[in-house]
């Protein structure tokens, strides 16, 4: 990955701050929606799972509500980046014609602007867990590793989708369908052991399942990532390939952005 000049780093953080403000501009509750929305969604899924499907109960060392929230927060972080990153170039078409503007920053902005809310929500969850006496702080220290995993994976995907969206707006619709499928195919609100030995066990090797499971391993299970060697190797091969190919595709088609937009 090419290095980013210091001036570009400062610009990246300024643009990320502006992106957060713009997202909630004109709403009555402002940026509070960034917390309210995931809490409402998580609450609805919890009610449906517990009272509708009669599922739930303890999952390993965690109560179902803590287990569910941890997976949902990890998923919301990924979903926020991917759903907004698709339009990173299209919605900033006025910057495309500026020859000296580093367009790659527009993709990075969507990743960085999603970080503060995710970190805040995770800190709230860990505080509640600490009050309950759940989990081990020593294993919580590996959460930044899985945070990095999510960042690398989503950044690579955003390079691909944001560039492709310039040429065909169908990418947004296709990505919406894919994200819906991933939500149901990833062990977010269902236990991974239920399909581990079935014909659907391959779903547990997806990079998204690796991240979700990793968050829970760190928070509840006390399992270090190096004890998941197969999943770790598969994840990094997949994530780095997507990042490399995404950046390459972005750079190849970038000269044509201005012509299309």
PDB file of C-alpha atoms in Angstrom:
ATOM      1  CA  UNK A   1       0.000   0.000   0.000  1.00  0.00           C
ATOM      2  CA  UNK A   2       1.485   3.387  -0.956  1.00  0.00           C
ATOM      3  CA  UNK A   3       2.418   5.728   1.861  1.00  0.00           C
ATOM      4  CA  UNK A   4       0.203   8.711   2.608  1.00  0.00           C
ATOM      5  CA  UNK A   5       1.835  12.152   2.957  1.00  0.00           C
ATOM      6  CA  UNK A   6       1.393  13.910   6.295  1.00  0.00           C
ATOM      7  CA  UNK A   7      -0.698  16.643   4.670  1.00  0.00           C
ATOM      8  CA  UNK A   8      -3.042  14.020   3.229  1.00  0.00           C
ATOM      9  CA  UNK A   9      -3.457  12.416   6.649  1.00  0.00           C
ATOM     10  CA  UNK A  10      -4.570  15.745   8.125  1.00  0.00           C
ATOM     11  CA  UNK A  11      -6.939  16.242   5.183  1.00  0.00           C
ATOM     12  CA  UNK A  12      -8.295  12.722   5.692  1.00  0.00           C
ATOM     13  CA  UNK A  13      -9.251  13.406   9.302  1.00  0.00           C
ATOM     14  CA  UNK A  14     -10.787  16.800   8.466  1.00  0.00           C
ATOM     15  CA  UNK A  15     -12.886  15.278   5.701  1.00  0.00           C
ATOM     16  CA  UNK A  16     -13.925  12.395   7.965  1.00  0.00           C
ATOM     17  CA  UNK A  17     -15.145  14.847  10.592  1.00  0.00           C
ATOM     18  CA  UNK A  18     -17.093  16.738   7.941  1.00  0.00           C
ATOM     19  CA  UNK A  19     -18.556  13.483   6.606  1.00  0.00           C
ATOM     20  CA  UNK A  20     -19.924  12.600  10.053  1.00  0.00           C
ATOM     21  CA  UNK A  21     -21.515  16.037  10.436  1.00  0.00           C
ATOM     22  CA  UNK A  22     -22.983  15.985   6.915  1.00  0.00           C
ATOM     23  CA  UNK A  23     -24.521  12.551   7.458  1.00  0.00           C
ATOM     24  CA  UNK A  24     -26.768  13.789  10.273  1.00  0.00           C
ATOM     25  CA  UNK A  25     -27.233  17.381   9.121  1.00  0.00           C
ATOM     26  CA  UNK A  26     -30.836  18.537   9.466  1.00  0.00           C
ATOM     27  CA  UNK A  27     -31.931  15.726  11.784  1.00  0.00           C
ATOM     28  CA  UNK A  28     -33.475  16.576  15.138  1.00  0.00           C
ATOM     29  CA  UNK A  29     -31.260  14.258  17.179  1.00  0.00           C
ATOM     30  CA  UNK A  30     -28.132  14.750  15.069  1.00  0.00           C
ATOM     31  CA  UNK A  31     -25.300  12.261  15.520  1.00  0.00           C
ATOM     32  CA  UNK A  32     -27.237  10.559  18.328  1.00  0.00           C
ATOM     33  CA  UNK A  33     -28.892   8.561  15.546  1.00  0.00           C
ATOM     34  CA  UNK A  34     -25.572   6.786  15.050  1.00  0.00           C
ATOM     35  CA  UNK A  35     -26.131   5.170  18.459  1.00  0.00           C
ATOM     36  CA  UNK A  36     -29.928   4.978  18.501  1.00  0.00           C
ATOM     37  CA  UNK A  37     -30.258   3.191  15.148  1.00  0.00           C
ATOM     38  CA  UNK A  38     -28.042   0.160  15.938  1.00  0.00           C
ATOM     39  CA  UNK A  39     -29.570  -0.146  19.419  1.00  0.00           C
ATOM     40  CA  UNK A  40     -33.097  -0.278  17.966  1.00  0.00           C
ATOM     41  CA  UNK A  41     -32.113  -2.849  15.330  1.00  0.00           C
ATOM     42  CA  UNK A  42     -30.327  -5.002  17.894  1.00  0.00           C
ATOM     43  CA  UNK A  43     -33.312  -4.761  20.233  1.00  0.00           C
ATOM     44  CA  UNK A  44     -35.731  -5.868  17.513  1.00  0.00           C
ATOM     45  CA  UNK A  45     -33.590  -8.860  16.576  1.00  0.00           C
ATOM     46  CA  UNK A  46     -33.269  -9.791  20.248  1.00  0.00           C
ATOM     47  CA  UNK A  47     -37.049  -9.689  20.747  1.00  0.00           C
ATOM     48  CA  UNK A  48     -37.725 -11.725  17.592  1.00  0.00           C
ATOM     49  CA  UNK A  49     -35.058 -14.302  18.489  1.00  0.00           C
ATOM     50  CA  UNK A  50     -36.044 -14.713  22.145  1.00  0.00           C
ATOM     51  CA  UNK A  51     -39.831 -14.394  21.987  1.00  0.00           C
ATOM     52  CA  UNK A  52     -40.586 -15.225  18.368  1.00  0.00           C
ATOM     53  CA  UNK A  53     -38.150 -18.030  17.608  1.00  0.00           C
ATOM     54  CA  UNK A  54     -37.850 -19.134  21.251  1.00  0.00           C
ATOM     55  CA  UNK A  55     -34.054 -19.183  20.925  1.00  0.00           C
ATOM     56  CA  UNK A  56     -31.407 -17.582  23.102  1.00  0.00           C
ATOM     57  CA  UNK A  57     -30.001 -18.675  26.432  1.00  0.00           C
ATOM     58  CA  UNK A  58     -26.327 -18.575  27.338  1.00  0.00           C
ATOM     59  CA  UNK A  59     -23.824 -18.957  24.505  1.00  0.00           C
ATOM     60  CA  UNK A  60     -20.613 -20.331  25.968  1.00  0.00           C
ATOM     61  CA  UNK A  61     -19.381 -17.870  28.585  1.00  0.00           C
ATOM     62  CA  UNK A  62     -21.729 -15.085  27.527  1.00  0.00           C
ATOM     63  CA  UNK A  63     -25.379 -14.286  28.001  1.00  0.00           C
ATOM     64  CA  UNK A  64     -27.275 -14.215  24.729  1.00  0.00           C
ATOM     65  CA  UNK A  65     -27.844 -10.457  24.885  1.00  0.00           C
ATOM     66  CA  UNK A  66     -24.117  -9.687  25.319  1.00  0.00           C
ATOM     67  CA  UNK A  67     -23.241 -12.245  22.652  1.00  0.00           C
ATOM     68  CA  UNK A  68     -25.766 -10.750  20.237  1.00  0.00           C
ATOM     69  CA  UNK A  69     -24.743  -7.146  20.844  1.00  0.00           C
ATOM     70  CA  UNK A  70     -21.054  -7.887  20.270  1.00  0.00           C
ATOM     71  CA  UNK A  71     -21.781  -9.517  16.910  1.00  0.00           C
ATOM     72  CA  UNK A  72     -24.191  -6.785  15.874  1.00  0.00           C
ATOM     73  CA  UNK A  73     -21.717  -4.006  16.701  1.00  0.00           C
ATOM     74  CA  UNK A  74     -19.023  -5.673  14.612  1.00  0.00           C
ATOM     75  CA  UNK A  75     -21.496  -6.103  11.750  1.00  0.00           C
ATOM     76  CA  UNK A  76     -22.767  -2.514  11.960  1.00  0.00           C
ATOM     77  CA  UNK A  77     -19.185  -1.278  11.634  1.00  0.00           C
ATOM     78  CA  UNK A  78     -18.648  -3.309   8.467  1.00  0.00           C
ATOM     79  CA  UNK A  79     -22.102  -2.448   7.103  1.00  0.00           C
ATOM     80  CA  UNK A  80     -21.672   1.287   7.690  1.00  0.00           C
ATOM     81  CA  UNK A  81     -18.414   1.361   5.764  1.00  0.00           C
ATOM     82  CA  UNK A  82     -19.576  -0.764   2.847  1.00  0.00           C
ATOM     83  CA  UNK A  83     -22.987   0.862   2.415  1.00  0.00           C
ATOM     84  CA  UNK A  84     -21.609   4.416   2.412  1.00  0.00           C
ATOM     85  CA  UNK A  85     -18.356   3.638   0.618  1.00  0.00           C
ATOM     86  CA  UNK A  86     -20.127   2.684  -2.608  1.00  0.00           C
ATOM     87  CA  UNK A  87     -20.878   6.359  -3.323  1.00  0.00           C
ATOM     88  CA  UNK A  88     -17.534   7.733  -2.133  1.00  0.00           C
ATOM     89  CA  UNK A  89     -16.584   8.972  -5.625  1.00  0.00           C
ATOM     90  CA  UNK A  90     -20.029   9.648  -7.095  1.00  0.00           C
ATOM     91  CA  UNK A  91     -21.153  11.951  -4.286  1.00  0.00           C
ATOM     92  CA  UNK A  92     -17.909  13.937  -4.535  1.00  0.00           C
ATOM     93  CA  UNK A  93     -17.883  14.358  -8.301  1.00  0.00           C
ATOM     94  CA  UNK A  94     -16.902  18.014  -7.893  1.00  0.00           C
ATOM     95  CA  UNK A  95     -13.511  16.872  -6.583  1.00  0.00           C
ATOM     96  CA  UNK A  96     -12.847  14.425  -9.396  1.00  0.00           C
ATOM     97  CA  UNK A  97     -11.904  17.190 -11.836  1.00  0.00           C
ATOM     98  CA  UNK A  98      -9.325  18.617  -9.431  1.00  0.00           C
ATOM     99  CA  UNK A  99      -6.130  17.122 -10.841  1.00  0.00           C
ATOM    100  CA  UNK A 100      -4.086  17.388  -7.662  1.00  0.00           C
ATOM    101  CA  UNK A 101      -6.735  16.014  -5.312  1.00  0.00           C
ATOM    102  CA  UNK A 102      -5.895  12.505  -3.995  1.00  0.00           C
ATOM    103  CA  UNK A 103      -9.117  10.665  -4.821  1.00  0.00           C
ATOM    104  CA  UNK A 104      -8.099   7.623  -2.770  1.00  0.00           C
ATOM    105  CA  UNK A 105      -8.812   9.718   0.331  1.00  0.00           C
ATOM    106  CA  UNK A 106     -12.514   9.784  -0.550  1.00  0.00           C
ATOM    107  CA  UNK A 107     -12.600   6.008  -0.106  1.00  0.00           C
ATOM    108  CA  UNK A 108     -10.624   6.152   3.140  1.00  0.00           C
ATOM    109  CA  UNK A 109     -12.933   8.832   4.539  1.00  0.00           C
ATOM    110  CA  UNK A 110     -15.837   6.372   4.660  1.00  0.00           C
ATOM    111  CA  UNK A 111     -13.727   3.976   6.712  1.00  0.00           C
ATOM    112  CA  UNK A 112     -12.359   6.556   9.129  1.00  0.00           C
ATOM    113  CA  UNK A 113     -15.712   8.315   9.673  1.00  0.00           C
ATOM    114  CA  UNK A 114     -17.272   5.016  10.807  1.00  0.00           C
ATOM    115  CA  UNK A 115     -14.617   4.438  13.472  1.00  0.00           C
ATOM    116  CA  UNK A 116     -15.562   6.894  16.271  1.00  0.00           C
ATOM    117  CA  UNK A 117     -19.133   5.615  16.755  1.00  0.00           C
ATOM    118  CA  UNK A 118     -17.995   1.992  16.602  1.00  0.00           C
ATOM    119  CA  UNK A 119     -15.270   2.580  19.172  1.00  0.00           C
ATOM    120  CA  UNK A 120     -17.709   4.437  21.445  1.00  0.00           C
ATOM    121  CA  UNK A 121     -20.287   1.632  21.266  1.00  0.00           C
ATOM    122  CA  UNK A 122     -17.630  -1.002  21.932  1.00  0.00           C
ATOM    123  CA  UNK A 123     -16.358   0.935  24.960  1.00  0.00           C
ATOM    124  CA  UNK A 124     -19.912   1.118  26.330  1.00  0.00           C
ATOM    125  CA  UNK A 125     -20.312  -2.650  25.862  1.00  0.00           C
ATOM    126  CA  UNK A 126     -16.998  -3.390  27.560  1.00  0.00           C
ATOM    127  CA  UNK A 127     -17.892  -1.083  30.449  1.00  0.00           C
ATOM    128  CA  UNK A 128     -21.173  -2.929  30.952  1.00  0.00           C
ATOM    129  CA  UNK A 129     -19.333  -6.259  30.780  1.00  0.00           C
ATOM    130  CA  UNK A 130     -16.786  -5.061  33.327  1.00  0.00           C
ATOM    131  CA  UNK A 131     -19.599  -4.097  35.696  1.00  0.00           C
ATOM    132  CA  UNK A 132     -21.086  -7.568  35.235  1.00  0.00           C
ATOM    133  CA  UNK A 133     -17.704  -9.209  35.760  1.00  0.00           C
ATOM    134  CA  UNK A 134     -17.814 -10.814  32.318  1.00  0.00           C
ATOM    135  CA  UNK A 135     -14.792 -11.417  30.092  1.00  0.00           C
ATOM    136  CA  UNK A 136     -11.058 -10.948  30.555  1.00  0.00           C
ATOM    137  CA  UNK A 137      -9.306  -7.633  29.975  1.00  0.00           C
ATOM    138  CA  UNK A 138      -6.174  -9.464  28.774  1.00  0.00           C
ATOM    139  CA  UNK A 139      -8.057 -10.851  25.771  1.00  0.00           C
ATOM    140  CA  UNK A 140      -9.853  -7.570  25.141  1.00  0.00           C
ATOM    141  CA  UNK A 141      -6.440  -6.218  24.145  1.00  0.00           C
ATOM    142  CA  UNK A 142      -6.620  -8.168  20.888  1.00  0.00           C
ATOM    143  CA  UNK A 143      -9.785  -6.370  19.790  1.00  0.00           C
ATOM    144  CA  UNK A 144      -7.671  -3.801  17.865  1.00  0.00           C
ATOM    145  CA  UNK A 145      -6.395  -6.716  15.766  1.00  0.00           C
ATOM    146  CA  UNK A 146      -9.903  -7.639  14.632  1.00  0.00           C
ATOM    147  CA  UNK A 147     -10.660  -3.931  14.238  1.00  0.00           C
ATOM    148  CA  UNK A 148      -7.707  -3.795  11.829  1.00  0.00           C
ATOM    149  CA  UNK A 149      -9.027  -6.879  10.020  1.00  0.00           C
ATOM    150  CA  UNK A 150     -12.386  -5.187   9.457  1.00  0.00           C
ATOM    151  CA  UNK A 151     -10.677  -2.001   8.283  1.00  0.00           C
ATOM    152  CA  UNK A 152      -8.423  -3.714   5.733  1.00  0.00           C
ATOM    153  CA  UNK A 153     -11.226  -5.874   4.335  1.00  0.00           C
ATOM    154  CA  UNK A 154     -13.765  -3.065   3.956  1.00  0.00           C
ATOM    155  CA  UNK A 155     -11.198  -0.654   2.530  1.00  0.00           C
ATOM    156  CA  UNK A 156     -10.347  -3.098  -0.241  1.00  0.00           C
ATOM    157  CA  UNK A 157     -14.020  -3.702  -1.041  1.00  0.00           C
ATOM    158  CA  UNK A 158     -14.712   0.038  -1.071  1.00  0.00           C
ATOM    159  CA  UNK A 159     -11.962   0.644  -3.621  1.00  0.00           C
ATOM    160  CA  UNK A 160     -13.691  -1.842  -5.912  1.00  0.00           C
ATOM    161  CA  UNK A 161     -17.308  -0.784  -5.412  1.00  0.00           C
ATOM    162  CA  UNK A 162     -16.771   2.988  -5.371  1.00  0.00           C
ATOM    163  CA  UNK A 163     -14.845   2.856  -8.654  1.00  0.00           C
ATOM    164  CA  UNK A 164     -17.335   0.492 -10.311  1.00  0.00           C
ATOM    165  CA  UNK A 165     -20.266   2.656  -9.139  1.00  0.00           C
ATOM    166  CA  UNK A 166     -18.964   5.511 -11.303  1.00  0.00           C
ATOM    167  CA  UNK A 167     -19.547   3.458 -14.448  1.00  0.00           C
ATOM    168  CA  UNK A 168     -22.734   1.608 -13.510  1.00  0.00           C
ATOM    169  CA  UNK A 169     -25.121   2.606 -10.749  1.00  0.00           C
ATOM    170  CA  UNK A 170     -26.361  -0.984 -10.571  1.00  0.00           C
ATOM    171  CA  UNK A 171     -23.451  -1.682  -8.213  1.00  0.00           C
ATOM    172  CA  UNK A 172     -25.355  -0.039  -5.373  1.00  0.00           C
ATOM    173  CA  UNK A 173     -28.343  -2.351  -5.812  1.00  0.00           C
ATOM    174  CA  UNK A 174     -26.160  -5.429  -6.231  1.00  0.00           C
ATOM    175  CA  UNK A 175     -24.174  -4.543  -3.120  1.00  0.00           C
ATOM    176  CA  UNK A 176     -27.391  -4.072  -1.160  1.00  0.00           C
ATOM    177  CA  UNK A 177     -28.476  -7.610  -2.044  1.00  0.00           C
ATOM    178  CA  UNK A 178     -25.036  -9.006  -1.180  1.00  0.00           C
ATOM    179  CA  UNK A 179     -25.040  -7.277   2.211  1.00  0.00           C
ATOM    180  CA  UNK A 180     -28.492  -8.677   2.964  1.00  0.00           C
ATOM    181  CA  UNK A 181     -27.273 -12.173   2.079  1.00  0.00           C
ATOM    182  CA  UNK A 182     -24.137 -11.736   4.183  1.00  0.00           C
ATOM    183  CA  UNK A 183     -26.208 -10.674   7.193  1.00  0.00           C
ATOM    184  CA  UNK A 184     -28.090 -13.983   7.155  1.00  0.00           C
ATOM    185  CA  UNK A 185     -25.088 -16.100   6.118  1.00  0.00           C
ATOM    186  CA  UNK A 186     -22.773 -14.731   8.824  1.00  0.00           C
ATOM    187  CA  UNK A 187     -23.059 -15.989  12.439  1.00  0.00           C
ATOM    188  CA  UNK A 188     -24.317 -12.708  13.823  1.00  0.00           C
ATOM    189  CA  UNK A 189     -27.427 -13.849  15.683  1.00  0.00           C
ATOM    190  CA  UNK A 190     -27.083 -17.622  15.194  1.00  0.00           C
ATOM    191  CA  UNK A 191     -24.418 -19.857  16.730  1.00  0.00           C
ATOM    192  CA  UNK A 192     -21.585 -21.063  14.514  1.00  0.00           C
ATOM    193  CA  UNK A 193     -21.541 -24.539  16.069  1.00  0.00           C
ATOM    194  CA  UNK A 194     -25.015 -25.209  14.652  1.00  0.00           C
ATOM    195  CA  UNK A 195     -23.604 -25.571  11.125  1.00  0.00           C
ATOM    196  CA  UNK A 196     -19.951 -26.397  11.858  1.00  0.00           C
ATOM    197  CA  UNK A 197     -20.340 -30.019  10.815  1.00  0.00           C
ATOM    198  CA  UNK A 198     -22.987 -29.514   8.154  1.00  0.00           C
ATOM    199  CA  UNK A 199     -22.746 -28.879   4.415  1.00  0.00           C
ATOM    200  CA  UNK A 200     -22.959 -25.162   5.213  1.00  0.00           C
ATOM    201  CA  UNK A 201     -19.831 -25.221   7.375  1.00  0.00           C
ATOM    202  CA  UNK A 202     -17.908 -23.375   4.644  1.00  0.00           C
ATOM    203  CA  UNK A 203     -19.768 -20.192   5.666  1.00  0.00           C
ATOM    204  CA  UNK A 204     -17.648 -20.070   8.815  1.00  0.00           C
ATOM    205  CA  UNK A 205     -14.519 -19.465   6.708  1.00  0.00           C
ATOM    206  CA  UNK A 206     -15.781 -16.231   5.195  1.00  0.00           C
ATOM    207  CA  UNK A 207     -13.796 -13.103   6.149  1.00  0.00           C
ATOM    208  CA  UNK A 208     -16.907 -11.605   7.735  1.00  0.00           C
ATOM    209  CA  UNK A 209     -17.447 -14.651   9.950  1.00  0.00           C
ATOM    210  CA  UNK A 210     -13.785 -14.414  10.970  1.00  0.00           C
ATOM    211  CA  UNK A 211     -14.290 -10.852  12.203  1.00  0.00           C
ATOM    212  CA  UNK A 212     -17.574 -11.510  14.024  1.00  0.00           C
ATOM    213  CA  UNK A 213     -16.222 -14.644  15.704  1.00  0.00           C
ATOM    214  CA  UNK A 214     -12.984 -12.842  16.529  1.00  0.00           C
ATOM    215  CA  UNK A 215     -14.807 -10.096  18.398  1.00  0.00           C
ATOM    216  CA  UNK A 216     -16.597 -12.712  20.487  1.00  0.00           C
ATOM    217  CA  UNK A 217     -13.445 -14.752  21.051  1.00  0.00           C
ATOM    218  CA  UNK A 218     -11.805 -11.631  22.445  1.00  0.00           C
ATOM    219  CA  UNK A 219     -14.730 -10.499  24.579  1.00  0.00           C
ATOM    220  CA  UNK A 220     -16.047 -13.784  25.983  1.00  0.00           C
ATOM    221  CA  UNK A 221     -14.160 -16.902  24.955  1.00  0.00           C
ATOM    222  CA  UNK A 222     -10.600 -15.910  25.843  1.00  0.00           C
ATOM    223  CA  UNK A 223      -9.307 -17.382  22.584  1.00  0.00           C
ATOM    224  CA  UNK A 224      -6.239 -15.716  20.983  1.00  0.00           C
ATOM    225  CA  UNK A 225      -6.323 -15.315  17.219  1.00  0.00           C
ATOM    226  CA  UNK A 226      -3.204 -17.445  16.684  1.00  0.00           C
ATOM    227  CA  UNK A 227      -5.182 -20.455  17.889  1.00  0.00           C
ATOM    228  CA  UNK A 228      -7.307 -20.105  14.755  1.00  0.00           C
ATOM    229  CA  UNK A 229      -4.463 -20.596  12.234  1.00  0.00           C
ATOM    230  CA  UNK A 230      -6.514 -21.901   9.305  1.00  0.00           C
ATOM    231  CA  UNK A 231      -9.156 -19.174   9.539  1.00  0.00           C
ATOM    232  CA  UNK A 232      -6.463 -16.517  10.045  1.00  0.00           C
ATOM    233  CA  UNK A 233      -4.474 -17.551   6.964  1.00  0.00           C
ATOM    234  CA  UNK A 234      -7.632 -17.740   4.833  1.00  0.00           C
ATOM    235  CA  UNK A 235      -8.749 -14.321   6.037  1.00  0.00           C
ATOM    236  CA  UNK A 236      -5.472 -12.523   5.324  1.00  0.00           C
ATOM    237  CA  UNK A 237      -5.028 -14.124   1.915  1.00  0.00           C
ATOM    238  CA  UNK A 238      -8.569 -13.065   1.014  1.00  0.00           C
ATOM    239  CA  UNK A 239      -8.401  -9.571   2.537  1.00  0.00           C
ATOM    240  CA  UNK A 240      -5.000  -8.671   1.073  1.00  0.00           C
ATOM    241  CA  UNK A 241      -5.997  -9.981  -2.356  1.00  0.00           C
ATOM    242  CA  UNK A 242      -9.160  -7.864  -2.294  1.00  0.00           C
ATOM    243  CA  UNK A 243      -7.188  -4.817  -1.117  1.00  0.00           C
ATOM    244  CA  UNK A 244      -4.494  -5.253  -3.773  1.00  0.00           C
ATOM    245  CA  UNK A 245      -6.966  -5.905  -6.588  1.00  0.00           C
ATOM    246  CA  UNK A 246      -9.253  -3.106  -5.386  1.00  0.00           C
ATOM    247  CA  UNK A 247      -6.456  -0.528  -5.333  1.00  0.00           C
ATOM    248  CA  UNK A 248      -5.181  -1.711  -8.714  1.00  0.00           C
ATOM    249  CA  UNK A 249      -8.647  -1.484 -10.271  1.00  0.00           C
ATOM    250  CA  UNK A 250      -9.194   1.953  -8.709  1.00  0.00           C
ATOM    251  CA  UNK A 251      -5.922   3.297 -10.106  1.00  0.00           C
ATOM    252  CA  UNK A 252      -6.556   1.830 -13.567  1.00  0.00           C
ATOM    253  CA  UNK A 253     -10.011   3.348 -14.009  1.00  0.00           C
ATOM    254  CA  UNK A 254      -9.386   6.590 -12.108  1.00  0.00           C
ATOM    255  CA  UNK A 255      -8.376   8.584 -15.254  1.00  0.00           C
ATOM    256  CA  UNK A 256     -11.835   7.914 -16.683  1.00  0.00           C
ATOM    257  CA  UNK A 257     -13.820   9.202 -13.665  1.00  0.00           C
ATOM    258  CA  UNK A 258     -13.994  12.776 -14.952  1.00  0.00           C
ATOM    259  CA  UNK A 259     -15.212  11.680 -18.397  1.00  0.00           C
ATOM    260  CA  UNK A 260     -18.115   9.698 -16.925  1.00  0.00           C
ATOM    261  CA  UNK A 261     -19.101  12.085 -14.145  1.00  0.00           C
TER     262      UNK A 261
END
